[in-house]
Amino acid sequence: MRFHLTDDQRALRDGVRQLLARRFDREALWAAVAAPGLDRALWRALGEAGFFALRLPEADGGVGLGLPEAVLAFEEAGRALLPGPLIATHLAAGSVPGAATGEAVVTAVDGGLVEWLAEADVVHGGADRAPLPRPGEAVPLRSVDPLTPLHRVPGPGPGLGPDRARAGDPALVAVLLTAAEQLGTATRVCELAVQHARTREQFGQPIGAFQAVKHLCADMLVRAEVARAAVYAAAVTAGPADIATARLLAGEAALRSTRDCLQVHGGMGFTWESEVHLHLKRAWVRARRGGDVTDSEELLAADLVA
Amino acid sequence: MDLADTPEEREFRARLREWLAEALPALPPRPAPDDWPGRRAHDLGWQRMLYDAGYAHVHWEASASIRLIFLEETERAGAPYVGANFVGLLHAGPTIAAEGTAGQRARWLEPILRGEEVWCQGFSEPGAGSDLAALRTRAWRDGDDYVVSGSKIWTSHAEVADWCELLVRTDPSAPKHRGITWLAMPMDAPGVTVRPLRTLAGSAEFAEVFLDEVRVPAAHRVGDENDGWRVTMVTLSFERGTAFAGEVVACRRVLGELARTARENGRWDDPALRRRLGRLNAEFRALWRLTQWNVSAAEASGGVPGVGGSVFKLRYSHARQELYDTAADVLGPDSLDLDRPWTLDRLSSLSYTIAAGTSQIQRTIVAERILGLPKGR
């Protein structure tokens, strides 16, 4: 057992982090919030860097890496709040022309919702193989996440119950990559909270010196680290029970830690200018993907008596 | 990242599995929880079997991955955990191995490994629990001896221990983390009185130890005088590292039994309960992965387990309580019957968020030492 990052994996993670820092810094993030729309140049840059073709065999023009590497890349995407139908396009590399290189934007129907429908070149039935929306059927929502436009389409689509999930199923890969994004969020908001707690002073000292604030931050780290172990293990085994575990733990970490981060920021956290709400809203959007959380719980219950 | 056994690990696992299948039927049944002499004999007998088979050193010398395989396989086979040998094997032993002189290692390590001597831990005091460095048990030098007076509390296995790893204050004028010394005290020395304490589970699992001018040879000091705090921290990081790994495997086994019980008694039809069991499955799967992750990371960096153990301990202690609370919901009225093992386990799980550093202390450790938040109130 060598359950830690290899040098190559570390280099890949650092490379993606640097690329995103260069191409999608905080200035670009707020510009995107102010003027929503998919940045095609950024999309092509991601394609050039191999983000979408990461798991495509080298013979087919891909990078030839595996799920663990994809998970590291999507964790970074989650950290950076990178917008766009990243997972659907990644899953379409090799089957939709232009997806691998970032020339095409591919989105998918998932749980009665479609992300980025108006900007997409191709719409897939999606992870849950839902029927494609017919013209006029997709109704735009006023999306809670300013960086994820959403359309509602008829039929919620089946979930990922014990009967449906099979190892290697693209639907499962989509769930795992979403968990990786949630992990990135959980890690990032812990950093933001700690940064704030170290510098913001009240009652004559940094608020991080107060035990109540410290303990909020400690719980955020614990959630992120437990989720990390679960997500990375699921990337190694690709087993349905491991992926369901990753989804539950990373989802919980993202949802609860974004709230705690907001709490640590106090009144500032409740303003539009603070980055915290963007993380929280994205975590909410991701939590709706890939069927209900209860499906994963049922799958893991069934696993106990299998 | 890789979770598969290396060829060497695969071979170790297969050999161990084979030996366990052969050895376990020869082990006498486990004595009642209250029968301390019986438990001592049982646990030391098991240690002796491990020694004879060449597995006694596994907690000390093997790679961390081999240690996890050992814990996984022994637990899976239903073999005893370290039990009465806990402090010697996982605490005093590693401390002496790391900090003791050649003579001390020769005197104490082999009897621990052979299952001949039991150790207990004299750290906590009535006025020094989570604030361990506030300990006040005094020791002063008199010729070749230290003379020790004071009292210790929550001392597990004290009644049947041969030795006590004892923290004493040797310099009362020094700042509280300095001026502490680590001594190996024989439990049969004149002036040592052990008074069993009854736990809320009704059993006598630990004791108070009163020390009235107990003479401990200065040669029994491990590390320098007044350097006991540093010596102790070396092993505490270990205690919080892999010490609970075997228990996670045990919890996963209990969870499987719970699910089967629920299927038999009809509680399985309740979707809310079923989903709680599913969540717990996720929780303990993740905790096992976290153990593997921590152990691999420590091994890759060549270091001892670090503060990552606090992260694990925090989450695990709460998960364990949640597990037995859920067991109560599966059992229904039977959960109030003290003759059901899960009822006793539920009661003893209440100590997990207190023992070895309360959850509140662990959170402060995580916040200050990992996240770098300022020290404060």
XYZ file of C-alpha atoms in Angstrom:
683
model
C 0.000 0.000 0.000
C 1.367 3.407 -0.974
C -1.660 5.581 -0.355
C -0.091 8.990 -0.859
C 0.499 11.270 -3.810
C 3.342 10.296 -6.129
C 5.747 12.992 -7.271
C 4.010 13.028 -10.655
C 0.603 13.458 -9.036
C 1.906 16.280 -6.882
C 3.376 17.950 -9.957
C 0.095 17.552 -11.834
C -1.887 19.081 -8.962
C 0.539 21.993 -8.656
C 0.466 22.481 -12.426
C -3.329 22.677 -12.524
C -3.322 25.019 -9.534
C -0.839 27.344 -11.260
C -2.726 27.239 -14.529
C -5.958 28.190 -12.782
C -4.257 30.912 -10.755
C -2.959 32.360 -14.027
C -6.068 31.945 -16.169
C -8.810 32.319 -13.573
C -7.624 34.530 -10.737
C -9.917 36.378 -8.333
C -10.191 39.290 -10.719
C -11.410 36.955 -13.469
C -13.782 35.325 -10.976
C -15.476 38.613 -10.127
C -15.500 39.677 -13.775
C -17.345 36.428 -14.536
C -19.836 37.124 -11.751
C -20.460 40.589 -13.161
C -20.803 39.408 -16.772
C -21.877 35.781 -16.852
C -21.035 33.748 -19.945
C -18.665 30.945 -20.691
C -15.123 32.099 -21.444
C -14.313 30.134 -24.620
C -10.662 31.166 -24.516
C -10.363 29.752 -21.001
C -12.167 26.604 -22.157
C -9.636 26.123 -24.975
C -6.764 26.800 -22.566
C -8.096 24.042 -20.321
C -8.314 21.785 -23.362
C -4.738 22.598 -24.364
C -3.545 21.801 -20.863
C -5.195 18.374 -21.162
C -7.908 18.972 -18.577
C -10.634 17.321 -20.673
C -8.447 14.679 -22.375
C -6.749 13.660 -19.124
C -8.123 10.098 -19.133
C -8.240 9.647 -22.900
C -5.622 7.095 -24.082
C -2.518 8.595 -25.625
C -3.244 6.681 -28.838
C -6.441 8.736 -29.139
C -4.619 12.001 -28.544
C -5.256 12.064 -24.804
C -2.965 12.350 -21.801
C -3.493 8.709 -20.823
C -3.834 9.249 -17.084
C -6.353 7.703 -14.702
C -9.091 8.555 -12.248
C -6.740 9.597 -9.407
C -5.220 12.279 -11.647
C -8.651 13.412 -12.830
C -9.765 13.701 -9.204
C -6.769 15.900 -8.373
C -7.536 18.165 -11.350
C -11.225 18.491 -10.440
C -10.347 19.158 -6.813
C -8.343 22.149 -8.051
C -11.253 23.227 -10.233
C -13.449 23.112 -7.126
C -10.952 25.145 -5.106
C -10.783 27.813 -7.794
C -14.580 27.927 -8.356
C -13.911 27.276 -12.047
C -17.232 27.682 -13.904
C -18.644 25.630 -16.777
C -19.887 22.108 -17.503
C -16.446 20.701 -16.774
C -17.447 17.149 -15.910
C -19.796 16.622 -18.875
C -17.133 17.903 -21.282
C -14.456 15.746 -19.619
C -16.702 12.679 -19.933
C -17.415 13.504 -23.594
C -13.725 13.637 -24.564
C -13.221 10.917 -27.168
C -16.879 10.688 -28.145
C -17.819 14.290 -28.984
C -15.529 15.939 -31.543
C -13.771 18.954 -30.063
C -14.559 18.096 -26.442
C -11.046 16.823 -25.702
C -9.414 20.007 -26.991
C -11.880 22.417 -25.457
C -13.254 23.466 -28.854
C -16.669 22.099 -27.943
C -18.656 22.749 -24.786
C -20.661 19.706 -23.719
C -23.281 19.706 -21.013
C -25.598 16.997 -19.696
C -29.052 16.552 -18.241
C -28.843 15.565 -14.599
C -31.646 15.228 -12.083
C -34.067 17.394 -14.063
C -31.512 20.179 -14.467
C -29.060 21.221 -17.166
C -26.096 23.446 -16.388
C -24.927 25.964 -19.022
C -27.524 24.861 -21.592
C -27.532 28.102 -23.575
C -23.734 28.096 -23.956
C -23.320 24.427 -24.823
C -22.583 23.038 -28.281
C -23.782 19.561 -27.373
C -26.259 18.334 -24.750
C -25.957 14.776 -23.515
C -28.686 12.684 -22.005
C -26.256 12.839 -19.173
C -25.028 10.610 -16.463
C -28.520 9.294 -15.762
C -29.286 8.869 -19.499
C -32.261 11.153 -19.252
C -34.052 12.049 -22.488
C -32.799 15.202 -24.154
C -35.016 18.227 -23.719
C -37.084 19.018 -26.777
C -37.068 22.643 -27.988
C -39.132 24.775 -25.660
C -39.109 22.186 -22.886
C -36.116 23.593 -21.050
C -37.111 26.457 -18.778
C -34.415 28.790 -17.486
C -34.173 29.167 -13.704
C -32.908 32.235 -11.939
C -29.943 30.169 -10.706
C -28.881 30.606 -7.093
C -25.251 30.325 -8.243
C -24.330 33.377 -10.359
C -21.669 31.261 -12.090
C -23.873 28.283 -13.007
C -26.822 29.054 -15.297
C -29.493 26.358 -14.903
C -32.427 25.078 -16.960
C -35.171 22.886 -15.604
C -36.240 19.972 -17.850
C -39.114 17.507 -17.393
C -38.539 14.303 -15.437
C -36.149 14.077 -12.541
C -34.299 11.099 -14.054
C -33.507 7.951 -12.111
C -31.077 8.086 -9.218
C -28.001 6.022 -8.549
C -29.526 3.270 -6.436
C -27.834 -0.030 -5.653
C -29.271 -1.618 -8.768
C -27.912 0.964 -11.207
C -24.408 1.662 -10.054
C -21.791 -0.469 -11.740
C -18.054 0.071 -11.548
C -16.778 2.029 -14.557
C -20.205 3.526 -15.287
C -19.722 7.130 -16.488
C -22.541 8.099 -14.123
C -20.340 6.922 -11.253
C -17.334 8.798 -12.598
C -19.458 11.950 -12.719
C -20.426 11.438 -9.060
C -16.783 10.943 -8.099
C -15.577 14.041 -9.966
C -18.341 16.082 -8.333
C -17.123 14.793 -4.962
C -13.607 15.907 -5.929
C -14.928 19.411 -6.651
C -16.731 19.434 -3.303
C -13.480 18.416 -1.630
C -11.742 21.362 -3.302
C -14.413 23.669 -1.928
C -14.167 22.184 1.570
C -10.396 22.688 1.545
C -10.574 26.203 0.143
C -13.198 27.526 2.573
C -11.188 26.131 5.484
C -8.210 28.157 4.226
C -10.360 31.268 3.799
C -11.769 30.925 7.308
C -8.328 30.427 8.850
C -6.910 33.386 6.919
C -9.720 35.586 8.175
C -9.496 34.293 11.747
C -5.769 35.071 11.839
C -6.125 38.665 10.694
C -9.525 39.971 11.785
C -9.263 41.518 15.225
C -12.043 41.960 17.768
C -11.774 42.624 21.484
C -8.119 43.443 20.949
C -6.971 40.152 19.445
C -7.322 38.021 16.310
C -10.657 36.203 16.461
C -8.754 32.950 15.825
C -7.487 33.169 19.400
C -11.033 32.541 20.633
C -11.735 28.907 21.240
C -15.213 28.997 19.711
C -13.752 30.238 16.403
C -10.811 27.837 16.639
C -13.124 24.900 17.038
C -15.203 25.887 13.996
C -11.983 25.953 11.964
C -10.740 22.650 13.397
C -14.000 20.949 12.449
C -13.635 22.290 8.914
C -10.188 20.739 8.603
C -11.346 17.421 10.053
C -14.226 17.253 7.544
C -11.926 18.081 4.639
C -9.297 15.520 5.628
C -11.793 12.689 6.134
C -13.379 13.583 2.788
C -9.967 13.687 1.106
C -9.133 10.143 2.217
C -12.540 8.938 0.990
C -12.345 10.711 -2.384
C -8.781 9.603 -3.140
C -9.543 6.007 -2.126
C -12.591 5.996 -4.404
C -10.399 7.277 -7.241
C -8.057 4.331 -6.705
C -10.705 1.589 -6.433
C -13.527 3.125 -8.556
C -15.903 0.868 -6.599
C -19.554 1.959 -6.242
C -19.508 1.803 -2.418
C -16.272 3.795 -2.254
C -17.696 6.387 -4.644
C -20.902 6.649 -2.617
C -18.743 7.145 0.486
C -16.750 9.873 -1.262
C -19.948 11.584 -2.334
C -21.469 11.574 1.167
C -18.319 12.698 2.966
C -17.225 15.337 0.451
C -20.774 16.651 0.081
C -21.145 16.984 3.832
C -17.733 18.667 4.098
C -18.559 21.220 1.387
C -22.071 22.027 2.618
C -21.217 22.355 6.290
C -17.829 24.012 5.907
C -19.080 26.713 3.533
C -21.620 27.645 6.219
C -18.986 27.590 8.956
C -16.703 29.726 6.789
C -19.497 32.246 6.420
C -20.010 32.181 10.184
C -16.311 32.833 10.847
C -16.491 35.823 8.473
C -19.365 37.297 10.478
C -21.189 40.207 8.884
C -18.591 40.434 6.118
C -19.457 36.882 5.140
C -23.053 37.913 4.455
C -22.054 40.497 1.851
C -21.952 40.038 -1.917
C -18.294 41.212 -1.963
C -17.158 38.257 0.114
C -16.183 35.182 -1.902
C -17.775 32.861 0.627
C -21.300 32.856 -0.815
C -19.979 31.826 -4.228
C -18.477 28.687 -2.682
C -21.656 27.978 -0.745
C -23.919 28.348 -3.754
C -21.725 26.191 -5.978
C -21.674 23.509 -3.276
C -25.489 23.592 -3.286
C -25.610 23.191 -7.071
C -23.200 20.237 -7.000
C -25.112 18.565 -4.178
C -28.095 18.187 -6.586
C -26.089 16.212 -9.132
C -26.078 12.442 -9.542
C -29.333 11.567 -7.852
C -30.364 11.940 -4.231
C -28.046 11.626 -1.271
C -30.456 9.029 0.084
C -29.644 6.822 -2.937
C -26.013 6.754 -1.823
C -27.059 5.994 1.744
C -29.241 3.127 0.530
C -26.398 1.808 -1.609
C -24.097 1.787 1.417
C -26.765 0.175 3.588
C -27.204 -2.576 1.005
C -23.424 -2.988 0.935
C -23.525 -3.960 4.628
C -25.657 -7.009 3.969
C -24.271 -7.905 0.545
C -1.724 6.506 -4.924
C -2.159 2.828 -4.505
C -4.186 0.736 -2.068
C -3.080 -2.692 -3.249
C -0.696 -4.833 -1.215
C 2.880 -5.015 -2.453
C 4.109 -8.600 -3.060
C 5.799 -8.466 0.357
C 2.594 -7.255 2.037
C 0.544 -9.877 0.236
C 2.826 -12.589 1.514
C 2.710 -11.246 5.084
C -1.091 -11.140 4.966
C -1.388 -14.682 3.639
C 1.016 -16.110 6.208
C -0.676 -14.264 9.059
C -4.127 -15.377 7.946
C -2.968 -18.964 7.836
C -1.362 -18.744 11.274
C -4.461 -17.085 12.808
C -6.722 -19.825 11.508
C -4.502 -22.350 13.203
C -3.681 -20.453 16.404
C -7.026 -18.969 17.424
C -8.885 -22.195 18.200
C -6.171 -22.876 20.828
C -6.891 -19.605 22.629
C -9.072 -19.991 25.754
C -12.357 -18.016 25.843
C -12.170 -14.376 26.881
C -12.781 -13.780 30.613
C -15.522 -11.486 31.935
C -14.757 -7.744 31.653
C -14.477 -7.473 35.448
C -12.085 -10.380 35.879
C -8.796 -8.486 35.759
C -6.460 -11.352 36.740
C -8.249 -13.470 34.141
C -7.931 -10.758 31.509
C -4.264 -10.282 32.305
C -3.587 -14.000 31.916
C -5.639 -14.152 28.725
C -4.077 -11.122 27.055
C -0.535 -12.105 28.025
C -1.169 -15.641 26.788
C -2.142 -14.184 23.426
C 0.945 -11.968 23.422
C 3.081 -15.039 24.120
C 1.518 -16.840 21.170
C 2.310 -13.843 18.977
C 5.857 -13.808 20.303
C 6.424 -17.475 19.563
C 5.060 -17.035 16.050
C 7.303 -14.020 15.384
C 4.541 -11.378 15.389
C 5.289 -9.735 18.760
C 7.423 -6.964 17.277
C 4.912 -5.977 14.652
C 3.805 -2.773 16.437
C 7.401 -1.602 16.835
C 9.488 -2.681 13.934
C 7.299 -3.427 10.965
C 6.429 -0.821 8.366
C 3.217 1.045 9.015
C 1.443 -0.746 6.159
C 2.392 -4.103 7.652
C 1.043 -2.890 11.007
C -2.285 -2.024 9.402
C -2.452 -5.414 7.732
C -1.731 -7.028 11.096
C -4.538 -5.059 12.770
C -6.929 -5.727 9.901
C -6.325 -9.470 9.808
C -6.269 -10.091 13.572
C -9.491 -8.140 13.979
C -11.104 -9.896 11.027
C -10.187 -13.263 12.525
C -11.727 -12.264 15.858
C -8.366 -12.310 17.666
C -7.939 -10.218 20.822
C -6.575 -6.698 20.605
C -3.617 -5.713 22.810
C -5.885 -5.497 25.905
C -4.048 -5.436 29.238
C -0.804 -5.104 27.291
C -1.896 -1.817 25.731
C 0.349 0.589 27.616
C 3.418 -1.629 27.456
C 3.098 -2.478 23.810
C 1.885 0.802 22.379
C 3.171 3.365 24.839
C 5.893 2.560 27.372
C 7.620 0.131 25.009
C 7.993 2.599 22.110
C 9.091 5.293 24.590
C 11.812 3.107 26.071
C 12.841 1.937 22.614
C 13.225 5.536 21.439
C 14.567 7.241 24.553
C 15.942 4.530 26.862
C 19.542 3.466 27.404
C 20.809 0.137 26.060
C 20.474 -1.319 29.573
C 16.885 -0.079 29.947
C 15.912 -1.479 26.577
C 17.419 -4.830 27.507
C 15.618 -4.857 30.880
C 12.100 -3.853 29.835
C 11.411 -4.446 26.163
C 11.735 -8.212 25.964
C 9.325 -8.942 28.887
C 6.695 -6.724 27.223
C 7.071 -8.549 23.935
C 7.074 -11.977 25.573
C 3.893 -11.185 27.457
C 5.496 -11.380 30.896
C 5.028 -7.894 32.266
C 2.095 -5.498 32.189
C 2.455 -1.722 32.265
C 0.047 0.989 33.283
C 0.131 4.721 32.642
C 0.606 7.159 35.529
C -0.047 10.408 33.717
C -3.415 11.877 34.758
C -4.005 13.294 38.204
C -7.101 14.651 39.934
C -5.871 18.180 39.120
C -4.236 17.323 35.778
C -6.446 15.680 33.195
C -6.504 17.332 29.799
C -4.096 19.891 31.253
C -1.562 17.125 31.723
C 1.375 19.462 32.338
C -0.348 20.706 35.514
C 0.623 17.454 37.255
C 1.812 17.827 40.845
C 3.053 14.393 41.937
C 6.465 15.270 43.373
C 9.743 13.396 43.166
C 12.952 14.427 44.843
C 16.372 12.895 44.674
C 17.669 10.963 47.694
C 20.949 9.201 46.960
C 20.442 6.704 44.128
C 16.648 6.939 44.363
C 13.840 9.294 43.550
C 11.278 9.551 46.343
C 7.780 10.003 44.917
C 4.646 11.304 46.633
C 1.304 12.203 45.127
C -1.573 10.473 43.363
C -2.649 9.399 39.891
C -6.112 8.726 38.529
C -7.897 7.014 35.586
C -5.050 4.483 35.590
C -6.196 1.560 33.439
C -4.926 -1.917 34.373
C -3.302 -0.585 37.577
C -4.536 -3.561 39.584
C -2.682 -6.080 37.465
C 0.282 -3.990 36.298
C 3.904 -4.748 37.103
C 5.232 -1.374 36.023
C 3.933 2.138 35.737
C 5.178 4.770 33.280
C 5.072 7.614 35.718
C 5.295 11.345 35.120
C 6.534 13.263 38.140
C 7.476 16.848 38.874
C 11.153 17.087 39.700
C 11.506 20.872 39.517
C 8.501 22.740 40.935
C 10.075 26.130 40.202
C 10.425 25.474 36.441
C 7.703 26.450 33.916
C 5.039 23.743 33.986
C 6.084 21.888 30.821
C 9.656 21.703 32.055
C 10.537 20.183 35.384
C 8.729 16.908 34.552
C 10.529 13.550 34.566
C 9.557 10.134 33.133
C 10.122 7.201 35.544
C 9.477 3.461 35.384
C 7.982 2.590 38.758
C 7.504 -0.997 39.977
C 3.892 -1.355 41.116
C 4.888 -3.579 44.053
C 7.140 -0.909 45.594
C 6.302 -0.026 49.215
C 4.063 3.053 49.400
C 2.007 2.259 46.257
C -1.723 1.842 46.947
C -4.214 1.008 44.204
C -7.899 1.776 44.687
C -10.190 0.565 41.881
C -12.650 3.102 40.481
C -16.026 1.991 39.247
C -16.933 3.351 35.811
C -20.417 4.403 34.720
C -20.580 1.025 32.970
C -20.499 -0.559 36.422
C -17.125 -2.210 35.987
C -13.757 -1.435 37.526
C -11.697 -0.600 34.431
C -9.379 1.891 35.980
C -8.063 2.933 39.373
C -6.647 5.633 41.561
C -3.010 5.124 42.519
C -1.698 6.712 45.704
C 2.047 7.212 46.088
C 3.459 7.713 49.577
C 7.217 8.242 49.559
C 7.732 5.515 46.983
C 11.424 4.906 46.221
C 12.201 4.554 42.515
C 15.838 3.932 41.540
C 17.279 6.838 39.530
C 18.420 4.215 37.015
C 14.708 3.844 36.134
C 14.558 7.344 34.701
C 14.025 7.355 30.930
C 15.447 10.475 29.279
C 17.006 13.327 31.236
C 15.743 14.736 34.499
C 13.183 17.482 33.770
C 12.913 16.369 30.114
C 9.899 14.100 30.654
C 7.441 16.268 28.723
C 9.369 15.905 25.468
C 9.792 12.171 26.078
C 6.030 11.873 26.571
C 5.060 13.844 23.491
C 6.961 11.364 21.328
C 4.607 8.599 22.399
C 1.413 10.635 22.608
C 1.679 11.346 18.895
C 1.905 7.595 18.428
C -1.119 6.964 20.642
C -3.164 9.330 18.511
C -1.762 7.876 15.296
C -2.428 4.225 14.700
C -3.538 3.110 18.166
C -7.196 3.167 17.122
C -6.710 1.531 13.741
C -7.738 -1.928 14.942
C -10.872 -0.470 16.488
C -12.033 0.957 13.188
C -11.970 -2.532 11.709
C -13.910 -3.740 14.755
C -16.513 -1.006 14.287
C -16.966 -2.041 10.667
C -17.595 -5.596 11.817
C -20.151 -4.402 14.388
C -21.865 -2.376 11.672
C -22.274 -5.494 9.549
C -23.716 -7.365 12.541
C -26.102 -4.472 13.186
C -27.369 -4.595 9.619
C -27.948 -8.346 9.820
C -29.716 -7.977 13.172
C -31.937 -5.269 11.729
C -32.849 -7.555 8.852
C -33.803 -10.302 11.289
C -35.877 -8.170 13.650
C -37.627 -6.121 10.977
C -36.044 -2.751 11.787
C -34.402 -2.853 8.353
C -37.763 -1.884 6.843
C -37.434 1.568 8.394
C -35.762 3.658 5.650
C -34.529 6.290 8.112
C -32.701 3.666 10.148
C -31.368 1.970 7.023
C -29.946 5.245 5.772
C -28.340 5.943 9.123
C -26.607 2.575 8.807
C -25.567 3.534 5.276
C -24.111 6.820 6.560
C -22.206 4.962 9.258
C -20.845 2.616 6.624
C -19.539 5.675 4.764
C -18.132 7.093 7.984
C -16.146 4.016 8.965
C -15.012 3.321 5.409
C -13.675 6.876 5.287
C -12.027 6.538 8.700
C -10.239 3.426 7.522
C -9.073 5.263 4.404
C -7.896 8.132 6.586
C -5.881 5.677 8.679
C -4.276 4.290 5.533
C -3.623 7.805 4.297
C -2.043 9.013 7.564
C 0.081 5.917 7.880
C 1.289 6.061 4.274
C 2.053 9.763 4.540
C 4.036 9.285 7.751
C 5.907 6.410 6.182
C 6.666 8.319 2.993
C 8.109 11.211 4.996
C 9.986 8.831 7.293
C 8.514 10.470 10.360
C 6.490 9.419 13.382
C 2.717 9.899 13.140
C 2.087 13.595 13.656
C -0.826 15.776 14.700
C -2.889 14.167 11.916
C -3.745 11.684 14.640
C -5.792 14.383 16.370
C -7.907 14.779 13.233
C -8.559 11.074 13.246
C -9.223 10.775 16.973
C -11.751 13.621 16.924
C -13.828 12.127 14.169
C -13.497 8.516 15.284
C -14.548 9.059 18.903
C -17.805 10.701 17.813
C -18.449 8.121 15.084
C -18.065 5.327 17.617
C -20.687 6.896 19.882
C -23.014 7.345 16.923
C -22.507 3.675 16.023
C -23.665 2.424 19.419
C -26.522 4.911 19.611
C -27.692 3.469 16.300
C -27.214 -0.028 17.705
C -29.675 0.923 20.444
C -32.234 1.872 17.813
C -31.721 -1.448 16.065
C -32.101 -3.406 19.323
C -35.096 -1.464 20.620
C -36.018 -2.433 24.215
C -33.133 -4.925 24.340
C -30.765 -1.962 24.225
C -31.574 -1.380 27.908
C -30.386 -4.874 28.849
C -26.890 -4.778 30.361
C -26.383 -8.391 29.346
C -26.347 -7.340 25.678
C -22.753 -6.584 24.684
C -23.793 -3.558 22.615
C -25.291 -1.944 25.721
C -21.956 -2.152 27.540
C -20.154 -0.985 24.402
C -22.537 1.955 24.178
C -21.702 2.914 27.750
C -17.944 2.550 27.298
C -18.032 4.522 24.046
C -18.897 7.546 26.201
C -15.265 7.660 27.340
C -13.913 8.039 23.806
C -14.485 11.779 23.532
C -12.763 12.236 26.914
C -9.880 9.760 27.148
C -6.478 10.503 25.558
C -7.333 14.213 25.244
C -10.936 15.451 25.138
C -12.501 16.455 21.837
C -12.247 20.077 22.933
C -8.497 19.730 23.535
C -8.078 17.910 20.219
C -9.843 20.730 18.359
C -7.554 23.266 19.988
C -4.522 21.157 19.008
C -5.769 20.940 15.407
C -6.467 24.683 15.268
C -3.171 25.797 16.799
C -0.692 23.204 15.554
C -2.073 22.372 12.108
C -3.961 25.503 11.131
C -1.582 27.866 12.926
C -4.261 29.894 14.707
C -2.953 32.049 17.559
C -2.882 30.708 21.090
C -5.484 32.344 23.260
C -8.228 31.678 25.719
